[in-house]
Short mmCIF file of C-alpha atoms and ligand atoms in Angstrom, two decimals:
data_model
loop_
_atom_site.label_atom_id
_atom_site.label_comp_id
_atom_site.label_asym_id
_atom_site.label_seq_id
_atom_site.Cartn_x
_atom_site.Cartn_y
_atom_site.Cartn_z
CA MET A 21 174.62 49.25 -76.80
CA GLU A 22 172.98 52.35 -75.32
CA ARG A 23 171.01 52.14 -72.09
CA LYS A 24 168.22 54.62 -71.45
CA ASN A 25 168.38 57.30 -68.80
CA ALA A 26 165.82 56.01 -66.30
CA TRP A 27 164.41 59.49 -65.69
CA THR A 28 163.05 59.57 -69.26
CA THR A 29 160.97 56.43 -68.60
CA TYR A 30 158.92 57.64 -65.63
CA ASP A 31 155.27 58.57 -65.42
CA ASP A 32 153.73 60.50 -62.49
CA GLU A 33 153.13 57.36 -60.46
CA ASP A 34 156.78 56.33 -60.84
CA LEU A 35 157.96 59.77 -59.81
CA GLU A 36 155.79 59.69 -56.73
CA LYS A 37 157.11 56.25 -55.70
CA LEU A 38 160.67 57.36 -56.47
CA GLU A 39 160.28 60.35 -54.18
CA LEU A 40 158.88 58.19 -51.35
CA THR A 41 161.73 55.71 -51.72
CA SER A 42 164.31 58.53 -51.69
CA GLU A 43 162.82 60.10 -48.57
CA SER A 44 162.77 56.84 -46.58
CA TYR A 45 166.26 56.00 -47.84
CA LYS A 46 167.63 59.36 -46.66
CA ASP A 47 165.99 58.84 -43.29
CA PHE A 48 167.69 55.43 -43.03
CA LEU A 49 171.10 56.92 -43.94
CA THR A 50 170.68 59.71 -41.39
CA LYS A 51 169.70 57.32 -38.59
CA CYS A 52 172.06 54.46 -39.40
CA LYS A 53 175.73 55.37 -39.51
CA THR A 54 177.14 52.19 -37.97
CA GLU A 55 176.47 48.47 -38.46
CA ARG A 56 174.87 48.31 -35.02
CA GLU A 57 172.53 51.21 -35.79
CA CYS A 58 171.59 49.50 -39.06
CA ILE A 59 170.74 46.26 -37.26
CA GLN A 60 168.55 48.07 -34.72
CA TYR A 61 166.68 49.81 -37.53
CA ILE A 62 166.34 46.66 -39.67
CA VAL A 63 165.08 44.54 -36.76
CA GLY A 64 162.53 47.26 -35.91
CA GLN A 65 161.23 47.45 -39.50
CA SER A 66 161.19 43.66 -39.86
CA LYS A 67 159.18 43.15 -36.68
CA GLU A 68 156.58 45.61 -37.98
CA LYS A 69 156.24 43.39 -41.05
CA GLY A 70 155.70 40.26 -38.97
CA TYR A 71 159.25 38.92 -38.79
CA LYS A 72 160.21 37.07 -35.61
CA ASP A 73 163.57 36.22 -34.05
CA ILE A 74 164.54 32.70 -35.09
CA ARG A 75 165.61 32.09 -31.48
CA GLU A 76 161.94 31.98 -30.50
CA TYR A 77 161.50 28.98 -32.81
CA ILE A 78 164.76 27.27 -31.86
CA ASP A 79 164.39 27.76 -28.10
CA GLY A 80 160.67 26.92 -28.11
CA GLY A 81 161.07 23.91 -30.42
CA ILE A 82 158.44 25.46 -32.70
CA PRO A 83 158.53 24.18 -36.29
CA LEU A 84 158.64 26.62 -39.22
CA ALA A 85 156.08 26.55 -42.02
CA ALA A 86 155.44 28.27 -45.36
CA GLY A 87 154.46 31.89 -44.78
CA ASP A 88 156.59 32.25 -41.65
CA LYS A 89 159.05 35.12 -41.51
CA VAL A 90 162.15 35.01 -39.35
CA TYR A 91 165.41 36.85 -38.83
CA ALA A 92 168.73 35.88 -37.24
CA VAL A 93 171.20 38.43 -35.90
CA CYS A 94 174.92 37.85 -35.35
CA MET A 95 176.61 40.02 -32.69
CA ASN A 96 174.41 43.03 -33.54
CA LYS A 97 176.32 43.56 -36.78
CA MET A 98 175.01 41.07 -39.31
CA ILE A 99 171.48 39.89 -40.10
CA ALA A 100 169.71 37.33 -42.27
CA LEU A 101 165.97 37.54 -42.95
CA PHE A 102 163.96 34.63 -44.34
CA ASN A 103 160.47 34.59 -45.79
CA ILE A 104 159.57 30.90 -46.00
CA GLY A 105 158.01 29.94 -49.34
CA THR A 106 155.64 27.14 -50.31
CA GLU A 107 158.26 25.21 -52.33
CA PRO A 108 160.64 22.83 -50.55
CA LEU A 109 163.62 24.78 -49.18
CA SER A 110 166.08 22.46 -50.93
CA ASN A 111 164.85 23.89 -54.25
CA GLY A 112 166.93 26.87 -53.21
CA MET A 113 166.28 30.45 -52.10
CA ASN A 114 166.31 33.83 -53.80
CA ILE A 115 168.93 35.73 -51.83
CA LEU A 116 169.54 39.48 -51.74
CA GLY A 117 172.92 40.24 -50.17
CA ALA A 118 174.65 43.52 -49.34
CA HIS A 119 176.93 44.95 -46.67
CA ILE A 120 176.17 47.46 -43.93
CA ASP A 121 179.69 48.47 -42.86
CA SER A 122 181.19 51.59 -44.43
CA PRO A 123 184.65 53.16 -44.48
CA ARG A 124 185.23 55.34 -41.42
CA ILE A 125 187.71 56.12 -38.68
CA ASP A 126 187.72 53.94 -35.55
CA VAL A 127 188.90 55.01 -32.10
CA LYS A 128 191.83 52.97 -30.74
CA GLN A 129 191.65 51.05 -27.45
CA ASN A 130 194.02 53.36 -25.57
CA PRO A 131 193.10 56.55 -27.39
CA LEU A 132 192.98 59.52 -25.05
CA TYR A 133 196.05 61.77 -24.81
CA GLU A 134 196.90 65.39 -24.27
CA SER A 135 199.34 67.46 -26.29
CA ALA A 136 199.92 71.22 -26.03
CA GLU A 137 196.90 71.42 -23.74
CA LEU A 138 194.63 69.84 -26.31
CA ALA A 139 192.96 66.46 -25.79
CA TYR A 140 192.89 63.97 -28.67
CA LEU A 141 191.49 60.54 -29.47
CA ASP A 142 193.98 58.35 -31.31
CA THR A 143 192.44 56.46 -34.26
CA HIS A 144 192.90 53.69 -36.79
CA TYR A 145 190.89 54.07 -39.99
CA TYR A 146 188.61 51.30 -41.22
CA GLY A 147 188.48 50.34 -44.90
CA GLY A 148 189.96 52.17 -47.86
CA ILE A 149 189.95 55.93 -47.46
CA LYS A 150 191.76 58.87 -49.02
CA LYS A 151 192.95 60.21 -45.67
CA TYR A 152 193.22 63.82 -46.85
CA GLN A 153 189.43 63.86 -47.44
CA TRP A 154 188.65 63.37 -43.75
CA VAL A 155 190.25 66.50 -42.28
CA THR A 156 188.47 69.79 -41.42
CA LEU A 157 184.99 68.24 -41.60
CA PRO A 158 182.40 68.18 -38.80
CA LEU A 159 182.59 64.66 -37.42
CA ALA A 160 180.36 62.64 -35.11
CA LEU A 161 181.15 59.84 -32.71
CA HIS A 162 178.93 56.74 -32.74
CA GLY A 163 179.24 53.42 -30.99
CA VAL A 164 179.12 51.54 -27.74
CA VAL A 165 181.07 51.40 -24.52
CA VAL A 166 180.82 48.08 -22.71
CA LYS A 167 181.53 47.97 -18.98
CA LYS A 168 183.04 45.00 -17.16
CA ASP A 169 179.63 44.04 -15.79
CA GLY A 170 178.22 43.80 -19.31
CA THR A 171 176.29 47.08 -19.36
CA VAL A 172 176.33 48.64 -22.80
CA LYS A 173 176.28 52.43 -23.14
CA GLU A 174 175.28 53.65 -26.56
CA VAL A 175 177.14 56.72 -27.76
CA SER A 176 176.00 59.16 -30.44
CA ILE A 177 177.48 62.65 -30.31
CA GLY A 178 177.40 65.15 -33.15
CA GLU A 179 174.10 64.53 -34.94
CA ARG A 180 171.57 66.64 -33.01
CA ASP A 181 171.59 70.40 -33.58
CA SER A 182 172.47 70.94 -29.92
CA ASP A 183 175.39 68.46 -29.98
CA PRO A 184 179.02 69.46 -30.31
CA VAL A 185 180.88 68.00 -33.30
CA PHE A 186 184.53 66.96 -33.60
CA VAL A 187 187.24 67.59 -36.15
CA ILE A 188 190.59 66.38 -37.44
CA THR A 189 192.70 69.45 -38.13
CA ASP A 190 194.89 70.24 -41.14
CA LEU A 191 197.85 72.57 -41.62
CA LEU A 192 197.05 76.07 -42.87
CA ILE A 193 197.88 76.78 -46.53
CA HIS A 194 200.35 79.52 -45.53
CA LEU A 195 202.70 76.95 -43.97
CA SER A 196 201.97 74.04 -46.31
CA GLY A 197 204.76 74.45 -48.84
CA LYS A 198 206.47 71.24 -47.74
CA GLN A 199 203.24 69.31 -47.11
CA LEU A 200 201.93 70.05 -50.60
CA GLU A 201 205.01 68.54 -52.23
CA LYS A 202 204.14 65.18 -50.69
CA LYS A 203 202.26 62.47 -52.53
CA ALA A 204 198.52 62.49 -51.84
CA ASN A 205 198.62 59.15 -50.00
CA VAL A 206 200.98 60.55 -47.37
CA VAL A 207 199.93 64.19 -47.34
CA VAL A 208 197.86 63.31 -44.26
CA GLU A 209 199.22 60.22 -42.53
CA GLY A 210 197.13 57.56 -40.80
CA GLU A 211 198.77 58.11 -37.44
CA ASN A 212 197.92 61.82 -37.70
CA LEU A 213 194.19 61.26 -38.17
CA ASP A 214 193.59 62.01 -34.50
CA LEU A 215 190.34 63.51 -33.37
CA LEU A 216 190.47 66.82 -31.50
CA PHE A 217 188.36 66.08 -28.44
CA GLY A 218 188.72 69.02 -26.03
CA SER A 219 190.74 72.05 -25.05
CA ARG A 220 189.55 73.23 -21.62
CA PRO A 221 191.48 72.32 -18.46
CA ILE A 222 189.67 70.91 -15.46
CA GLU A 223 188.85 73.28 -12.61
CA GLU A 224 191.00 72.93 -9.48
CA ASP A 225 190.13 69.66 -7.80
CA GLU A 226 191.97 68.68 -4.61
CA THR A 227 191.13 64.98 -5.09
CA LEU A 228 193.26 64.75 -8.24
CA ASP A 229 196.92 63.72 -8.39
CA GLU A 230 199.40 66.54 -8.87
CA LYS A 231 199.99 65.57 -12.52
CA GLU A 232 196.25 65.49 -13.36
CA LYS A 233 195.47 68.90 -11.90
CA LYS A 234 194.48 71.54 -14.44
CA THR A 235 194.79 69.16 -17.38
CA VAL A 236 192.50 69.07 -20.38
CA LYS A 237 192.56 65.28 -20.38
CA ALA A 238 191.31 65.19 -16.79
CA ASN A 239 188.42 67.42 -17.79
CA VAL A 240 187.51 65.17 -20.71
CA LEU A 241 187.54 62.16 -18.40
CA LYS A 242 185.33 63.99 -15.93
CA ILE A 243 182.78 64.72 -18.67
CA LEU A 244 182.84 61.10 -19.86
CA LYS A 245 182.29 60.01 -16.27
CA ASP A 246 179.38 62.42 -15.77
CA TYR A 247 177.56 61.61 -19.02
CA TYR A 248 178.47 57.99 -19.69
CA GLU A 249 179.68 56.74 -16.28
CA MET A 250 182.80 55.90 -18.24
CA GLU A 251 186.36 55.47 -16.94
CA GLU A 252 189.44 55.75 -19.14
CA GLU A 253 189.91 51.97 -18.93
CA ASP A 254 186.47 51.50 -20.52
CA PHE A 255 187.92 52.61 -23.88
CA MET A 256 189.46 49.12 -23.98
CA SER A 257 186.03 47.56 -24.39
CA ALA A 258 184.49 50.24 -26.57
CA GLU A 259 183.69 50.37 -30.28
CA LEU A 260 183.61 54.01 -31.27
CA GLU A 261 183.31 55.02 -34.91
CA ILE A 262 184.08 58.48 -36.24
CA VAL A 263 181.82 59.39 -39.16
CA PRO A 264 180.84 62.61 -40.96
CA ALA A 265 178.26 64.53 -38.91
CA GLY A 266 175.01 65.51 -40.57
CA LYS A 267 172.05 64.32 -42.57
CA ALA A 268 171.63 62.76 -45.98
CA ARG A 269 170.59 65.55 -48.37
CA ASP A 270 169.10 66.08 -51.80
CA CYS A 271 171.78 67.13 -54.24
CA GLY A 272 171.56 69.18 -57.45
CA ILE A 273 169.30 72.05 -58.46
CA ASP A 274 166.87 69.44 -59.82
CA ARG A 275 167.08 67.40 -56.59
CA SER A 276 167.90 64.34 -58.71
CA MET A 277 170.70 63.02 -56.49
CA ILE A 278 171.45 62.14 -52.87
CA LEU A 279 174.59 63.20 -51.04
CA SER A 280 175.33 61.26 -47.88
CA TYR A 281 177.86 59.39 -45.82
CA GLY A 282 177.77 55.59 -45.95
CA GLN A 283 175.99 54.92 -49.26
CA ASP A 284 178.56 52.16 -49.92
CA ASP A 285 176.85 49.85 -49.33
CA ARG A 286 173.79 50.99 -47.41
CA VAL A 287 172.17 51.99 -50.69
CA CYS A 288 172.04 48.31 -51.70
CA ALA A 289 171.31 47.13 -48.15
CA TYR A 290 168.35 49.48 -47.78
CA THR A 291 166.79 48.77 -51.19
CA SER A 292 167.27 45.01 -50.65
CA LEU A 293 165.55 45.29 -47.27
CA LEU A 294 162.67 47.33 -48.75
CA ALA A 295 162.10 44.70 -51.43
CA MET A 296 162.35 41.88 -48.90
CA LEU A 297 159.81 43.46 -46.54
CA GLU A 298 157.43 44.25 -49.40
CA CYS A 299 157.31 40.75 -50.94
CA ASP A 300 154.76 38.92 -48.87
CA LYS A 301 153.64 35.51 -50.15
CA VAL A 302 156.40 33.72 -52.03
CA SER A 303 156.71 30.28 -53.55
CA ARG A 304 160.50 30.17 -53.47
CA THR A 305 161.88 31.12 -50.03
CA SER A 306 163.40 34.58 -50.09
CA CYS A 307 166.31 35.75 -48.02
CA CYS A 308 167.97 39.08 -47.33
CA LEU A 309 171.52 38.85 -46.00
CA LEU A 310 173.15 42.03 -44.71
CA VAL A 311 176.71 41.59 -43.56
CA ASP A 312 179.52 43.45 -41.80
CA LYS A 313 183.28 43.70 -42.49
CA GLU A 314 183.07 43.74 -46.30
CA GLU A 315 185.31 46.79 -46.37
CA ILE A 316 188.14 44.91 -44.68
CA GLY A 317 187.88 41.63 -46.54
CA SER A 318 184.67 40.02 -45.18
CA VAL A 319 186.65 38.58 -42.29
CA GLY A 320 185.66 37.84 -38.70
CA ALA A 321 182.53 36.37 -37.11
CA THR A 322 180.26 39.03 -38.65
CA GLY A 323 181.83 39.04 -42.13
CA MET A 324 180.66 36.92 -45.06
CA HIS A 325 183.48 34.40 -44.58
CA SER A 326 181.98 33.42 -41.21
CA ARG A 327 179.80 30.31 -40.88
CA PHE A 328 176.89 32.34 -39.53
CA PHE A 329 174.79 32.22 -42.69
CA GLU A 330 175.38 28.51 -43.31
CA ASN A 331 174.57 27.71 -39.65
CA THR A 332 171.37 29.73 -39.86
CA VAL A 333 170.28 27.91 -43.02
CA ALA A 334 170.97 24.62 -41.18
CA GLU A 335 168.69 25.80 -38.34
CA ILE A 336 165.97 26.66 -40.85
CA VAL A 337 166.23 23.28 -42.58
CA ALA A 338 165.98 21.62 -39.15
CA LEU A 339 162.92 23.67 -38.17
CA LEU A 340 161.20 23.03 -41.51
CA GLU A 341 162.00 19.45 -42.40
CA GLY A 342 164.24 18.05 -39.67
CA GLU A 343 168.04 18.08 -39.49
CA SER A 344 169.73 17.19 -42.74
CA GLU A 345 173.24 18.20 -43.74
CA LEU A 346 172.48 17.18 -47.32
CA LYS A 347 169.41 19.41 -47.49
CA VAL A 348 171.48 22.35 -46.22
CA ARG A 349 173.92 21.83 -49.06
CA ARG A 350 171.17 21.42 -51.63
CA THR A 351 169.44 24.56 -50.38
CA LEU A 352 172.62 26.59 -50.75
CA GLN A 353 173.63 25.08 -54.08
CA ASN A 354 170.19 25.57 -55.64
CA SER A 355 169.94 29.17 -54.51
CA THR A 356 170.20 32.22 -56.72
CA MET A 357 171.67 35.44 -55.44
CA LEU A 358 172.10 39.11 -56.22
CA SER A 359 175.25 40.09 -54.38
CA SER A 360 174.83 43.81 -54.29
CA ASP A 361 177.48 46.41 -53.80
CA VAL A 362 178.09 49.82 -55.26
CA ASN A 363 179.76 50.37 -58.60
CA ALA A 364 181.93 53.32 -59.67
CA ALA A 365 179.77 55.79 -61.56
CA TYR A 366 181.42 57.31 -64.63
CA ASP A 367 182.82 60.69 -63.69
CA PRO A 368 183.65 62.90 -66.72
CA LEU A 369 186.11 64.87 -64.57
CA TYR A 370 188.13 61.66 -64.16
CA ALA A 371 187.37 60.12 -67.55
CA ASP A 372 190.85 58.55 -67.70
CA ALA A 373 189.99 55.94 -65.08
CA PHE A 374 187.02 54.56 -67.01
CA GLU A 375 186.31 52.73 -70.23
CA LYS A 376 183.17 54.48 -71.41
CA ARG A 377 181.34 51.50 -72.89
CA SER A 378 181.80 49.37 -69.77
CA ALA A 379 181.28 52.04 -67.12
CA SER A 380 178.15 52.46 -65.01
CA TYR A 381 176.33 55.79 -65.22
CA LEU A 382 174.28 57.76 -62.73
CA GLY A 383 170.62 57.51 -63.71
CA LYS A 384 170.87 54.43 -65.92
CA GLY A 385 169.54 52.01 -63.34
CA LEU A 386 170.62 48.91 -61.43
CA VAL A 387 174.17 47.89 -62.31
CA TYR A 388 175.16 44.30 -63.05
CA SER A 389 178.76 43.16 -63.23
CA LYS A 390 179.29 39.73 -64.76
CA PHE A 391 182.69 39.74 -63.09
CA THR A 392 184.64 41.96 -60.75
CA GLY A 393 188.37 41.89 -60.04
CA SER A 394 190.99 43.45 -62.29
CA ARG A 395 194.06 42.64 -64.38
CA GLY A 396 192.76 39.40 -65.87
CA LYS A 397 189.58 39.14 -63.73
CA SER A 398 191.79 38.22 -60.79
CA GLY A 399 189.83 37.34 -57.63
CA SER A 400 186.50 37.59 -59.39
CA ASN A 401 183.24 35.73 -59.30
CA ASP A 402 182.34 35.32 -62.97
CA ALA A 403 178.58 34.88 -63.19
CA ASN A 404 177.19 32.22 -65.53
CA ALA A 405 175.77 33.34 -68.88
CA GLU A 406 172.73 31.05 -68.39
CA TYR A 407 171.95 32.78 -65.11
CA ILE A 408 172.35 36.22 -66.69
CA GLY A 409 169.99 35.25 -69.51
CA LYS A 410 167.34 34.40 -66.93
CA LEU A 411 168.02 37.61 -65.01
CA ARG A 412 167.49 39.73 -68.12
CA ASP A 413 164.08 38.14 -68.46
CA VAL A 414 163.30 38.79 -64.79
CA MET A 415 164.37 42.44 -65.08
CA GLU A 416 162.18 42.90 -68.14
CA LYS A 417 159.18 41.44 -66.30
CA GLY A 418 159.74 43.99 -63.54
CA GLU A 419 160.25 46.82 -66.08
CA VAL A 420 163.57 47.59 -64.46
CA ASN A 421 166.15 49.93 -65.98
CA TYR A 422 169.51 48.24 -65.70
CA GLN A 423 173.04 48.43 -67.10
CA PHE A 424 176.07 46.20 -67.28
CA ALA A 425 179.42 47.58 -66.13
CA GLU A 426 182.91 46.94 -64.88
CA LEU A 427 184.58 48.90 -62.12
CA GLY A 428 187.12 51.07 -63.96
CA LYS A 429 189.58 50.24 -66.72
CA VAL A 430 190.94 46.69 -66.98
CA ASP A 431 194.44 47.43 -65.70
CA ILE A 432 193.64 50.27 -63.31
CA GLY A 433 192.06 48.70 -60.27
CA GLY A 434 188.85 47.03 -59.27
CA GLY A 435 187.08 45.75 -56.23
CA GLY A 436 185.58 42.58 -54.90
CA THR A 437 182.36 41.97 -53.01
CA ILE A 438 180.84 38.98 -51.23
CA ALA A 439 179.76 37.22 -54.45
CA TYR A 440 182.82 34.98 -54.72
CA ILE A 441 182.29 33.70 -51.19
CA MET A 442 178.67 32.71 -51.82
CA ALA A 443 179.72 31.16 -55.14
CA ASN A 444 181.70 28.60 -53.11
CA TYR A 445 178.39 26.92 -52.29
CA GLY A 446 177.87 26.35 -56.00
CA MET A 447 174.96 28.76 -56.21
CA GLN A 448 174.18 31.14 -59.07
CA VAL A 449 175.37 34.57 -58.00
CA ILE A 450 176.06 37.83 -59.76
CA ASP A 451 177.39 41.19 -58.61
CA SER A 452 174.83 43.94 -58.85
CA GLY A 453 174.27 47.31 -57.22
CA VAL A 454 174.02 51.04 -57.51
CA ALA A 455 176.41 53.45 -59.22
CA VAL A 456 178.10 55.81 -56.75
CA MET A 457 180.26 58.84 -57.42
CA SER A 458 183.06 59.78 -54.97
CA MET A 459 182.86 56.26 -53.50
CA HIS A 460 184.52 55.93 -50.04
CA ALA A 461 184.64 59.72 -49.63
CA PRO A 462 183.01 61.19 -46.51
CA TRP A 463 180.08 62.29 -48.70
CA GLU A 464 179.12 59.91 -51.48
CA LEU A 465 176.75 60.62 -54.36
CA THR A 466 173.95 58.51 -55.88
CA SER A 467 171.08 59.16 -58.29
CA LYS A 468 167.55 58.88 -56.90
CA ALA A 469 166.57 57.07 -60.09
CA ASP A 470 169.16 54.35 -59.44
CA VAL A 471 168.02 53.91 -55.85
CA TYR A 472 164.47 53.43 -57.15
CA GLU A 473 165.56 51.05 -59.93
CA ALA A 474 167.58 48.97 -57.45
CA TYR A 475 164.51 48.60 -55.27
CA LYS A 476 162.40 47.66 -58.32
CA GLY A 477 165.06 45.22 -59.50
CA TYR A 478 165.22 43.47 -56.13
CA VAL A 479 161.43 43.16 -55.98
CA ALA A 480 161.42 41.65 -59.49
CA PHE A 481 164.18 39.22 -58.47
CA LEU A 482 162.26 37.97 -55.43
CA LYS A 483 159.03 37.72 -57.42
CA TYR A 484 160.10 36.24 -60.72
CA MET A 485 163.43 34.40 -60.29
CA ASN A 486 162.95 30.65 -60.03
MN1 LIG B 527 180.96 48.06 -50.89
MN1 LIG B 528 183.55 49.82 -50.38
#
């Protein structure tokens, strides 16, 4: 069963829309390198399209009605948007879900130390990374520092042309004989992924203790104090994420691809958001759910396992039709969902890891996976054939290029998403998403055609699924 290369199906109008989508997507990737930055951006865009904070309705005791658009944010890291349709909510919603956290390196809570007159930040990586890929790259520092009085200082260093960047060093090849005999998973060890932060000692300062005088660490602390009014102790209540510095770029001589940090899973999050904001009047309520912590198992208050989404749906039921636990359950059970996350694009240089007929390909459109998991579908959500039949019809109505795929060979590996968690409500849910090459690497690769097809697919889903 051959699937067409989406590029061969486009007319001039398609190509123009594809280019616009790619440009706005790259802008999103460049501006949003953390969950918090994503939420700020998404809230901004949503407000422009008439979405209001659900708190205004809850606190003001204002009822919701068809045509209303609301969003709910959890701890600045997770968001759910709702566009209330004309049908009763308990008929179910059309939900687009994706995650906005990406693999990265986090700064520890007691991170700053000096060694050989160099200052470092100690780190603990977040999500699955090949550690050796993260050395000798220009890195940026993003996040927040929260003071005891509740003031939040936003940090972003390394993205502007005038900013300094940071780096994690690696041993020179000339002395690497022993290092290169190691297995790749230990060639650079987690505890050695420390960020080089400074190298210049502080100028003589009589107010300092004898042991702080002339130290590089003292100078770093002075700079942090001057720029961020930050004390060393403030690292305890900081969330600082180390990510590759630099913009999302066109890739390839034909500019057909996008190279950027954080495309897992911001490619699905962004295209879901675009579709959500574009679909105006709906009969079936639509929802866009963008979550945190997928890369570490969907845990915590801002991960998909949290009750946040369910609680928000309960609030919406209450504001629409009055409190009803049963209606909350019916709403969730009768919903249909595209749980979107990236798939592994077939890479001919690593053909061994894939089974060609069940791999996803760059340029062949939105990817559906009936099931995820590996070695006997373990841990998978296995979407219903009846639901898939309907989806095929919906995708055809939207003239969407799409493909079905598994992530890698049966016994090699695999990955899970948030689909299985949503399936617990008894709703129809399938894994979908965009094919990515070099997934979880500092710079990940997608095809512009797939980004465009994902957007088209999500629009079709919100419009035609019922
Ligand atoms: Mn993902
Ligand atoms: Mn991932």
